[in-house]
XYZ file of C-alpha atoms in Angstrom:
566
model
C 39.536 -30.418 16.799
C 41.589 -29.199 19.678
C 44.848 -31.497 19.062
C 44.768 -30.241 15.549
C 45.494 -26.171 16.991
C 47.176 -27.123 20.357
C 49.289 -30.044 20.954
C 48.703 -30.261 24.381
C 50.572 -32.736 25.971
C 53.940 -31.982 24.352
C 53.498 -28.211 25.575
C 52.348 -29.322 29.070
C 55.627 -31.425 29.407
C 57.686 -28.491 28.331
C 55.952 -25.945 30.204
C 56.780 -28.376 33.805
C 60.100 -28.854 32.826
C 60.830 -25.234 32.449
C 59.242 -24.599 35.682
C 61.286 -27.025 37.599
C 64.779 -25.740 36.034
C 65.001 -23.500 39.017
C 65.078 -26.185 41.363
C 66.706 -28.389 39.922
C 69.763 -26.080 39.652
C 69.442 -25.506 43.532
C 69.722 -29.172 44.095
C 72.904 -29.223 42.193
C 74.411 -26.681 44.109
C 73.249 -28.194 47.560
C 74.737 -31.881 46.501
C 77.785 -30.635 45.409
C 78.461 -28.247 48.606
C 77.401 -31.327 50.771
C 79.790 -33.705 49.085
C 82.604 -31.438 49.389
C 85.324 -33.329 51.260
C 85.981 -32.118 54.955
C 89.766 -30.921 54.578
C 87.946 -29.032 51.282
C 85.200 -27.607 53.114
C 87.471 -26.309 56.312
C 91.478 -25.455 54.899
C 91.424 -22.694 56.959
C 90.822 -23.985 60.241
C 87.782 -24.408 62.815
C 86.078 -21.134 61.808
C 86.362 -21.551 58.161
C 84.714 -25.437 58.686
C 82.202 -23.587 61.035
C 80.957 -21.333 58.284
C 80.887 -23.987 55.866
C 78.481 -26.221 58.436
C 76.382 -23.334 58.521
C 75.992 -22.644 54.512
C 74.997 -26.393 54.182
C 72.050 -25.837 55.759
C 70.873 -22.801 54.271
C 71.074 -24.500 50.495
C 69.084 -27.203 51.541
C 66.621 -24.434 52.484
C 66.496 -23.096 49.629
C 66.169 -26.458 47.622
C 63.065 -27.145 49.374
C 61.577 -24.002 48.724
C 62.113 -23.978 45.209
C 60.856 -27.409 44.871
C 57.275 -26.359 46.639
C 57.102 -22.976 44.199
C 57.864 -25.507 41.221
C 55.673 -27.676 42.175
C 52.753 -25.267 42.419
C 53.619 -23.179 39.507
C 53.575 -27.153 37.920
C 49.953 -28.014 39.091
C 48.385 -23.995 38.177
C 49.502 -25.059 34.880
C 48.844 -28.351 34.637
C 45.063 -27.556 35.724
C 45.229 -24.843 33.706
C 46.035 -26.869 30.409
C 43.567 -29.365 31.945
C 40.882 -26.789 31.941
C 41.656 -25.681 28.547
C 41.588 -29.049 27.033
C 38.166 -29.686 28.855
C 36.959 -26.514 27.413
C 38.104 -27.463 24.059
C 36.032 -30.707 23.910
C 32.757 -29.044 24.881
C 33.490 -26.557 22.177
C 33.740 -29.486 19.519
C 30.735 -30.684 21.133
C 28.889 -27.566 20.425
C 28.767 -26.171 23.875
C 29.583 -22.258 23.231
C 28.896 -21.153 26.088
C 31.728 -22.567 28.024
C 34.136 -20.594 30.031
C 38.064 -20.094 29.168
C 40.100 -20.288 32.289
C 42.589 -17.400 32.513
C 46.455 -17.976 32.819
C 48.019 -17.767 36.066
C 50.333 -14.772 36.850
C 53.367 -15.046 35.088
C 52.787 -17.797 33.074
C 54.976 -17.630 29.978
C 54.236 -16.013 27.193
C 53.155 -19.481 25.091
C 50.564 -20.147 27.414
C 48.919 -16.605 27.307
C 49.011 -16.401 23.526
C 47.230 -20.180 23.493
C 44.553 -18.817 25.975
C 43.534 -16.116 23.287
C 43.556 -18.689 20.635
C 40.962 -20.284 22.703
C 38.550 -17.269 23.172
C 38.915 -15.910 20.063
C 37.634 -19.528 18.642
C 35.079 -20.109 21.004
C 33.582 -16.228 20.267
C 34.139 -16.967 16.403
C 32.154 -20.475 16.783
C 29.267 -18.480 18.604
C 29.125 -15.493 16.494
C 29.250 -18.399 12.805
C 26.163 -20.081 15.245
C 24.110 -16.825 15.673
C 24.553 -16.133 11.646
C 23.481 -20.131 10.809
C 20.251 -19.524 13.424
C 19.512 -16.135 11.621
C 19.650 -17.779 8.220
C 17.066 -20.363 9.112
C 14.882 -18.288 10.749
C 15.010 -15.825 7.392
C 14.984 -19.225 5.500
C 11.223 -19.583 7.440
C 9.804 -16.455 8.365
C 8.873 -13.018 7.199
C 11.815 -10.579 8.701
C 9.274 -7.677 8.817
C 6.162 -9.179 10.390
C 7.939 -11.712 12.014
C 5.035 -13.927 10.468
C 5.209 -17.051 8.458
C 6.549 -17.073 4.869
C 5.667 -18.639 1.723
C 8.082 -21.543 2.035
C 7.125 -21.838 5.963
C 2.808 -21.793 4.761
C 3.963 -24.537 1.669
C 5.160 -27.232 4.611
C 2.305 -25.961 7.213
C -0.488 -26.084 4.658
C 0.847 -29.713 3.370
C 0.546 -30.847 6.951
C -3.135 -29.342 7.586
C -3.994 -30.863 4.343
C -2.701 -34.581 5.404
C -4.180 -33.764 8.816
C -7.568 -32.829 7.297
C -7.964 -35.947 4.821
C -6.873 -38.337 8.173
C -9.481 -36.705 10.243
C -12.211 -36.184 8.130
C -12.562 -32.738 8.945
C -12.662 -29.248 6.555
C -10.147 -27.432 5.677
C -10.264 -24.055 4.808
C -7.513 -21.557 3.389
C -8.118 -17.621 3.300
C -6.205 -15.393 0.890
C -6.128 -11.901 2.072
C -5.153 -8.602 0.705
C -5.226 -4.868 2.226
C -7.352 -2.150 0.632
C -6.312 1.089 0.236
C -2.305 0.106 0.467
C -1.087 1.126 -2.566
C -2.038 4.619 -1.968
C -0.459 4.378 1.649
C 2.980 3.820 0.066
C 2.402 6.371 -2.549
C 1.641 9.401 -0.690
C 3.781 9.136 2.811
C 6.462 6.400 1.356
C 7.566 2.991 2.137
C 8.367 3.371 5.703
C 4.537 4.057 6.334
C 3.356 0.946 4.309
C 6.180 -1.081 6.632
C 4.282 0.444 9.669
C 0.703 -0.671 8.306
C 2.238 -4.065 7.723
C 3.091 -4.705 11.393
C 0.013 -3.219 12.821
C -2.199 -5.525 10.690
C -0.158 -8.382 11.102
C -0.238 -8.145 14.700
C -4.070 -7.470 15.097
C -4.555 -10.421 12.643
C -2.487 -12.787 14.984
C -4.857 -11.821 17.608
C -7.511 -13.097 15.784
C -6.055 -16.791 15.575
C -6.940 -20.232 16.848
C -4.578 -21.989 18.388
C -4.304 -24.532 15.597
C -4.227 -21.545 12.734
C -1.244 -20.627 10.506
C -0.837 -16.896 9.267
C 1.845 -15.909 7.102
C 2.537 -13.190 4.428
C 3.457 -14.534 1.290
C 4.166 -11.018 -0.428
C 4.026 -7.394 -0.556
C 0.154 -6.933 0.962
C -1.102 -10.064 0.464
C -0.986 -12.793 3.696
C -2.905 -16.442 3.822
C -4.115 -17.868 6.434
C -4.773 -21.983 7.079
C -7.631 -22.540 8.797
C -8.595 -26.116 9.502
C -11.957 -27.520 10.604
C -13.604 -24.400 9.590
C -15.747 -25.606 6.864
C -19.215 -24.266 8.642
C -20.836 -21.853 6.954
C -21.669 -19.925 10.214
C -18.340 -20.447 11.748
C -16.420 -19.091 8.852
C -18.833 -15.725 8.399
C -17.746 -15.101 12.517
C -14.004 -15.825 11.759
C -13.951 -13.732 8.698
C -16.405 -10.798 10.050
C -13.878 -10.517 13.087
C -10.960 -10.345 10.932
C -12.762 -7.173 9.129
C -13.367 -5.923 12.467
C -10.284 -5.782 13.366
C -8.984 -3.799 10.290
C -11.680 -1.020 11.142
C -9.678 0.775 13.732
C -7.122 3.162 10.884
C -3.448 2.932 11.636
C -1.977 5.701 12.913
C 1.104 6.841 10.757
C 2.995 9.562 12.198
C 0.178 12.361 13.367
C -2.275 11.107 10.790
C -4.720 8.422 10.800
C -4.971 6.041 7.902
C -8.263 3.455 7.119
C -6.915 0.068 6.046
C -9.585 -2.443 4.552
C -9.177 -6.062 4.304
C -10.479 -8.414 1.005
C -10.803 -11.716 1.767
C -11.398 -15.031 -0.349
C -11.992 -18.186 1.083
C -11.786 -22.194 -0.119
C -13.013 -24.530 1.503
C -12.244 -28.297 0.854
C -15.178 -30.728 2.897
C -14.670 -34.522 3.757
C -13.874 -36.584 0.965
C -13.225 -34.434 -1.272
C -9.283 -34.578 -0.952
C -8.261 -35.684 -4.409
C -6.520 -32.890 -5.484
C -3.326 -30.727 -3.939
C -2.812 -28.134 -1.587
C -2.014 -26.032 -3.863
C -5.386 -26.214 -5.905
C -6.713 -24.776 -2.306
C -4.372 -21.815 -2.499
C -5.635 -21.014 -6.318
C -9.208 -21.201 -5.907
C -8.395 -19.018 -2.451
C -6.817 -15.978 -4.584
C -10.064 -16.838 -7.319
C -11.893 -15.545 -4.724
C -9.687 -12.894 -3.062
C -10.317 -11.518 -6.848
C -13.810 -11.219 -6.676
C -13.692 -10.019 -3.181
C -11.444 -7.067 -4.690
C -13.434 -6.825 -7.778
C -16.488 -5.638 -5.422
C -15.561 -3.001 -3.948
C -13.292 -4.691 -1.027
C -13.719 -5.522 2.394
C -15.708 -8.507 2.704
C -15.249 -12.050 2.226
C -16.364 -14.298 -1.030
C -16.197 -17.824 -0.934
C -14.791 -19.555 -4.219
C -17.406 -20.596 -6.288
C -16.862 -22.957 -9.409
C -18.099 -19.844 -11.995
C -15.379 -17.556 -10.521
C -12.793 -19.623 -12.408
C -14.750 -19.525 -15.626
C -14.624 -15.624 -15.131
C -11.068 -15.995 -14.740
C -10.544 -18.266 -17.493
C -13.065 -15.456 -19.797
C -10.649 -12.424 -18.573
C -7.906 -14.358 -19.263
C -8.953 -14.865 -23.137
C -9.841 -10.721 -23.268
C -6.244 -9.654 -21.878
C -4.767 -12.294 -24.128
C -7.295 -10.247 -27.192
C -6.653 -6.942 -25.968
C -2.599 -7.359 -26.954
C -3.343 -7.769 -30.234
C -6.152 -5.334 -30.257
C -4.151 -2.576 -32.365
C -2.820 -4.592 -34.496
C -6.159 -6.122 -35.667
C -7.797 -2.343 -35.843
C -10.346 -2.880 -32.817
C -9.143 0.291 -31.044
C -11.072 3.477 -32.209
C -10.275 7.052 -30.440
C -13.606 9.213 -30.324
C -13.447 12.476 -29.551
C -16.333 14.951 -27.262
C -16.383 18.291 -27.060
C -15.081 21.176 -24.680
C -17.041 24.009 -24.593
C -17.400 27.737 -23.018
C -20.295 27.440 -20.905
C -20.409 31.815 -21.614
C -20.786 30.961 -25.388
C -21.101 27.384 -25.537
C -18.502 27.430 -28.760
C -16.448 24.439 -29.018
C -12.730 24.923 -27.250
C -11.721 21.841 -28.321
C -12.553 17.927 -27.440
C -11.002 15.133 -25.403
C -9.923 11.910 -26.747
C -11.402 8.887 -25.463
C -10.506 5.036 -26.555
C -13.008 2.706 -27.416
C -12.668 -0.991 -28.019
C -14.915 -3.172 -30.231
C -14.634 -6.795 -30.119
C -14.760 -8.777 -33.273
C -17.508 -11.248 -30.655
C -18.428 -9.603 -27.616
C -18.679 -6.312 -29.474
C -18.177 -2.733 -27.373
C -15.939 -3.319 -24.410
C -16.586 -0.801 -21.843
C -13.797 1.574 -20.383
C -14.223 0.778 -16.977
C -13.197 -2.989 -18.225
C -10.690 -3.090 -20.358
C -8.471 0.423 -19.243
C -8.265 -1.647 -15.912
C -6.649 -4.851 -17.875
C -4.380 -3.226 -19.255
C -3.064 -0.986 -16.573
C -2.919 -4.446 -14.662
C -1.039 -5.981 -17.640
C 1.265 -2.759 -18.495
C -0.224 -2.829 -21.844
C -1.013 1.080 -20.910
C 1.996 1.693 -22.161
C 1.845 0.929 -26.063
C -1.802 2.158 -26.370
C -1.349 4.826 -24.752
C 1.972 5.940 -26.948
C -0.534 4.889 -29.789
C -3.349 6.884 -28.775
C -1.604 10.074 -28.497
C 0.169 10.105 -31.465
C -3.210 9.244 -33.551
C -5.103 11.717 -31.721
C -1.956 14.487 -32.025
C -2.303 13.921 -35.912
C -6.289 14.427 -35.628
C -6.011 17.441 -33.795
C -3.294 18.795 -36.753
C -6.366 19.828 -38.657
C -8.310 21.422 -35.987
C -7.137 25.278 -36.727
C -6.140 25.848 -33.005
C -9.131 23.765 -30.828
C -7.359 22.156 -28.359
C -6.882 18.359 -27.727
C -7.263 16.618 -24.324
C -5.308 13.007 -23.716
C -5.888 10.991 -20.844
C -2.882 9.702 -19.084
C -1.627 6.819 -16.860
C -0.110 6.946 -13.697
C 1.985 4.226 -15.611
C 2.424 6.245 -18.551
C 3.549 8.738 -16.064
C 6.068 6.852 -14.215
C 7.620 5.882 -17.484
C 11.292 7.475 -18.094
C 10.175 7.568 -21.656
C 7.147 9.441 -22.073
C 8.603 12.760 -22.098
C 10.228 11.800 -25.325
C 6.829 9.725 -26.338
C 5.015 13.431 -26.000
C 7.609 15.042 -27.949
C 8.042 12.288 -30.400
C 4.362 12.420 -31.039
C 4.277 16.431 -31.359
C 7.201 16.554 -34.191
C 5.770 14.174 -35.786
C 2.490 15.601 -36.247
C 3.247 19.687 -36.499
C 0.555 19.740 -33.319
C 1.421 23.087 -31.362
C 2.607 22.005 -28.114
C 0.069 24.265 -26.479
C -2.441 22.883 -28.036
C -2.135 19.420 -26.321
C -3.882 19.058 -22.926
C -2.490 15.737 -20.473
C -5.286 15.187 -18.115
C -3.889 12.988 -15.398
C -5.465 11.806 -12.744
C -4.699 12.453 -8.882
C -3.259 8.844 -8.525
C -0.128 9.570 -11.400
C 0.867 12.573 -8.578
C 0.476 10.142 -5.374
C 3.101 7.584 -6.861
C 6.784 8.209 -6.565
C 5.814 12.054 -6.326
C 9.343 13.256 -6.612
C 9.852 11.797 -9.497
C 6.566 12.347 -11.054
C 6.891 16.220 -10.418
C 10.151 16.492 -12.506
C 8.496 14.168 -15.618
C 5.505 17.221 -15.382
C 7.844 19.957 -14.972
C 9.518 18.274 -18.252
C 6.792 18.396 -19.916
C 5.405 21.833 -18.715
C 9.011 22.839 -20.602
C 7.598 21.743 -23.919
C 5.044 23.681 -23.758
C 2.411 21.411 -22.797
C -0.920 22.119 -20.897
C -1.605 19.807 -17.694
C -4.929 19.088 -16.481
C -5.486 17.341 -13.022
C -8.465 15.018 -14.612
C -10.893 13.579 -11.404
C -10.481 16.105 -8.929
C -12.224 15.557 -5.561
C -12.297 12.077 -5.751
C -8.421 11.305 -4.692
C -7.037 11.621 -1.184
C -5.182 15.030 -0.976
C -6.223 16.895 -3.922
C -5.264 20.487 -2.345
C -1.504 18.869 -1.129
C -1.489 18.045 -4.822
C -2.067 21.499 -6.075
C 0.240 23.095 -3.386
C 2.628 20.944 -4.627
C 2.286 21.759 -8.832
C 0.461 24.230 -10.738
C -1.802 22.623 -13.295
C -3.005 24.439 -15.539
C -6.761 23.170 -15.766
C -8.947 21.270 -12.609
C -11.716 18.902 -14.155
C -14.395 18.796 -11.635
C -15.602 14.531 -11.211
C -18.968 13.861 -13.070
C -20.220 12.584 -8.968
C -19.944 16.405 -8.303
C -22.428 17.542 -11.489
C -24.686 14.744 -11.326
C -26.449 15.857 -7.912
C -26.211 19.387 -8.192
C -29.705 20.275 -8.906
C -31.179 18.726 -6.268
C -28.107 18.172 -3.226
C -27.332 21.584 -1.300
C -24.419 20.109 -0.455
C -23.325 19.129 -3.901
C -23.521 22.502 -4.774
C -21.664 23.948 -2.113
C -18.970 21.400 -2.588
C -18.673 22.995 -6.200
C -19.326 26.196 -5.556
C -16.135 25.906 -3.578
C -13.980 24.004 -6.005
C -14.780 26.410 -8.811
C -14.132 29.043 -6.043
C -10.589 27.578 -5.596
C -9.796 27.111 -9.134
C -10.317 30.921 -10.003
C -8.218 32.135 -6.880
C -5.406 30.006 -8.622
C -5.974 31.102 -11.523
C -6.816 27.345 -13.218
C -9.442 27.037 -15.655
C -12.154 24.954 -14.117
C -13.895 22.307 -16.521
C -17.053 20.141 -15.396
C -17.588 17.048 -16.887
C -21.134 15.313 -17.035
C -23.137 17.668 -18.437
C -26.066 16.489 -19.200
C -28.862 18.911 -18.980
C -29.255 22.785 -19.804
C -30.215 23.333 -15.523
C -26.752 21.761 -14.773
C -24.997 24.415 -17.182
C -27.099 27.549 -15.897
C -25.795 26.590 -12.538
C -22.147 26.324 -13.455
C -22.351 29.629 -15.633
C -23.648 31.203 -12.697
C -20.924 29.901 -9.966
C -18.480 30.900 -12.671
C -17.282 27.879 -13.906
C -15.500 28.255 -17.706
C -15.482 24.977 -19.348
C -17.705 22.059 -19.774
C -18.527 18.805 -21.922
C -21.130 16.901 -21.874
C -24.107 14.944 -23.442
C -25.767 18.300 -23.635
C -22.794 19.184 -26.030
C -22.102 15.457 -27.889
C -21.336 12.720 -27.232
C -17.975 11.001 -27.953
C -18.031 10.516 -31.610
C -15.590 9.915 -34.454
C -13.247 12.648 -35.942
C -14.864 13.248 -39.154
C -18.433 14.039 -37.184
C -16.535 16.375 -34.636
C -15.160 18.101 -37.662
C -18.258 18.408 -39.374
C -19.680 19.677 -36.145
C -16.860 22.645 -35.799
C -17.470 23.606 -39.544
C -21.020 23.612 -38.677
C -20.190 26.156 -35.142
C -17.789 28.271 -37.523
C -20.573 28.512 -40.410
C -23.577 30.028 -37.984
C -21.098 32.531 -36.322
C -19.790 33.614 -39.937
């Protein structure tokens, strides 16, 4: 590598050459004075011949001189050049650490310039080093956590596995996933989620065995490999101090943040080591699933039915795309009344889902599915503009849609609103968007301008849920709605918890100093309406008023209200 750049023999021949010119011009001079003949050197008599004897001397003086100062200025070179070369192999042996001798005062120009050459290679070799070593370390590990990645847990897992079937031991893999998370990015941003992300990585590396691999493979999610930890026992201590370790919150700036853990565990036993690692990892998340599905927190062991659940949700999100197309999707519709006068205000739209073979599919499931799926979108867009040409016909009642927090975040539904108002002849302020707390916690900047959009059409808002998010009063600092719908949990427990009712004594109490109508939902029972008359609270629906039913009864049922008060 160096002879390619620096040819250094040739220059190191030149370079003691040059050095020596000097003295070899002195001994020229000296020879030639010394040779002179004697008449030559003394024409003029005994003093001239005097002077002459003394001159001799004083060049050969000065030949020796320069001979020992081109000699030295030869070997500082020449070990110079030496050192350089040395230098050179160790840097084509790798060695970057190696020192670049300096050139000697006055050194010409060449050797100066080939110096620099030197360090600026050397310090461009170490620098292309550092950049190769970060690349393989991003190639292997998470750059936030500093933790494993999914390529690093693919080799380490294949390893534990080949370890496990040798041994005859258990191996167990746990898939893991943070509670509460999403609404930690959503209301104080991604820098906060980062911050959660590092905290609970490092107090999960605390809880590790030596022979344990941790890594995140994604967003929220990590997995850890686990082997010989096939006990029943063993793994309820492992996992229980993993969940201990999450119940400390995180603090995030000068607030303090709970973060839950769900876990799901697989376990493969002895012998039975037929199948891949991967098939470990899959029956891992099966489990995470369930974990989530109740309620969070704890750990659930994969169990062979927890795939055939899978497999049955599967088969309903694959039915609930075509769902609208084959007619299964009805919109029912209960009423909104004045608790003063109990007439009918106007009713809320609600989507119901019968399945040609498992028959009514509740809410709670299928609104879920396809939130999960983005399927939200479509029936959503559907549902309004049905329920917008229901409501044509209602001679001014007004009509309440539920909304997304995917809907929301959509740049699109503004014009979906709009789209579905034109179409119909609806009054814009006739149409009521309830939206839940969660459409205002995500992307919040944007999500204010899509309601202040909408607010411009003429639209109603209605924050749908409230008391049951995290920062319902930030919420309503932030935007005016225009209605608060008080959570059924508040209603339910009202006529015989104190603290029920002062919890909705003072939400009603806050709605009326903003000046936003205040509608209770849950109404079930004519006790439960006396009370909310009496706190001063405007609007209700409930059983006590109808059920959700189809829009020819809810017609029927305002001609019937319009016929007693006529």
């Amino acid at each position: 590598m160096a002879r390619r750049f620096f040819p250094q023999q040739g220059l190191r021949s030149r370079l003691i050459l040059l050095s020596a010119a000097p003295s070899f011009l002195c001994l020229v001079v000296t020879v030639a004075v010394l040779l002179l003949p004697a008449e030559t050197a003394a024409p003029t008599g005994d003093a001239t011949g005097s002077a002459l004897g003394l001159v001799a001397p004083s060049f050969a003086a000065i030949f020796l001189v320069g001979t020992a100062y081109a000699a030295a200025a030869a070997r500082r070179l020449g070990g110079m050049l030496t050192g350089l070369t040395e230098a050179l192999r160790r840097l084509g042996r790798g060695d970057l650490t190696v020192p670049i001798p300096p050139p000697p005062r006055g050194a010409p120009r060449e050797v100066a310039e080939l110096t620099d050459a030197c360090i600026q290679f050397r310090d461009a070799s170490a620098e292309r080093s550092r950049l190769s070593e970060r690349l393989r370390w991003l190639a292997n590990f998470d750059g936030l956590t500093g933790l494993p990645n999914r390529a690093l847990l693919g080799d380490r897992l294949e390893l534990a596995f080949a370890a496990a079937r040798r041994d005859g031991t258990h191996l167990t893999v746990l898939a893991m996933d943070l509670d509460h998370f999403k609404e930690v990015n959503d209301a104080l941003g991604h820098a906060a989620g980062d911050e959660v992300l590092r905290v609970v990585a490092g107090r999960l590396r605390d809880c590790l065995r030596a022979t344990d691999t941790l890594a995140r493979v994604g967003g929220d999610e990590f997995v850890l490999v686990a082997p010989d930890l096939g006990r029943p026992e063993a793994l309820s201590a492992f996992a229980a101090r993993l969940l201990a370790a999450m119940e400390e919150p995180v603090l995030l700036g000068a607030e303090f943040r709970a973060v839950g853990l769900s876990i799901g565990a697989a376990v493969l036993a002895p012998g039975s080591f037929d199948g891949r690692p991967e098939a470990l990892l899959q029956d891992a998340d099966l489990a995470l699933y369930q974990a989530k599905a109740e309620g969070g927190s704890c750990l659930r062991v994969f169990e062979p039915e927890m795939d055939e659940r899978l497999r049955t949700r599967r088969l309903l999100v694959a039915d609930l795309r075509n769902a609208m197309a084959r007619q299964e999707l009805t919109i029912l519709f209960q009423p909104q009344v004045s608790t003063a006068t109990r007439r009918i205000k106007g009713a809320e739209a609600l989507l119901r889902w019968h399945h040609p073979q498992r028959g009514m599919i509740s809410p709670d499931v299928f609104i879920p599915m396809a939130e999960e799926t983005g399927l939200i979108v479509p029936i959503g867009a559907w549902v309004l503009e049905q329920a917008c040409q229901v409501a044509r016909g209602w001679g001014g009642l007004n009509l309440a849609v539920n909304v997304s927090a995917i809907q929301v975040r959509q740049a699109s539904f503004v014009a979906t609103v709009e789209g579905a108002l034109a179409r119909s002849g609806l009054p814009p302020a006739q149409l009521e968007l309830e939206i839940t707390e969660a459409a205002m916690l995500a992307n919040s900047a944007e999500t204010l301008g899509i309601l202040s959009r909408l607010r411009s059409l003429g639209v109603r808002l209605a924050m749908d849920d409230f008391g049951t998010g995290y920062s319902s009063l930030a919420t309503l600092q932030r935007f005016r709605f225009d209605k608060i719908k008080v959570d059924r949990s508040f209603i339910r427990h009202i006529a015989m918890d104190a603290k029920a009712v002062a919890l909705l004594r003072a939400v009603i109490a806050l709605g009326s100093a903003l000046d936003v109508t205040t509608n209770a939902e849950g109404v079930e029972d004519e006790g439960q309406l006396s009370m909310l008359r009496a706190e001063g609270c405007e609007e209700a629906q409930g059983f006590l008023f109808g059920r959700p039913m189809a829009a020819a009864d809810f017609q029927a049922l305002v001609g019937r209200q319009d016929a007693r008060a006529a």
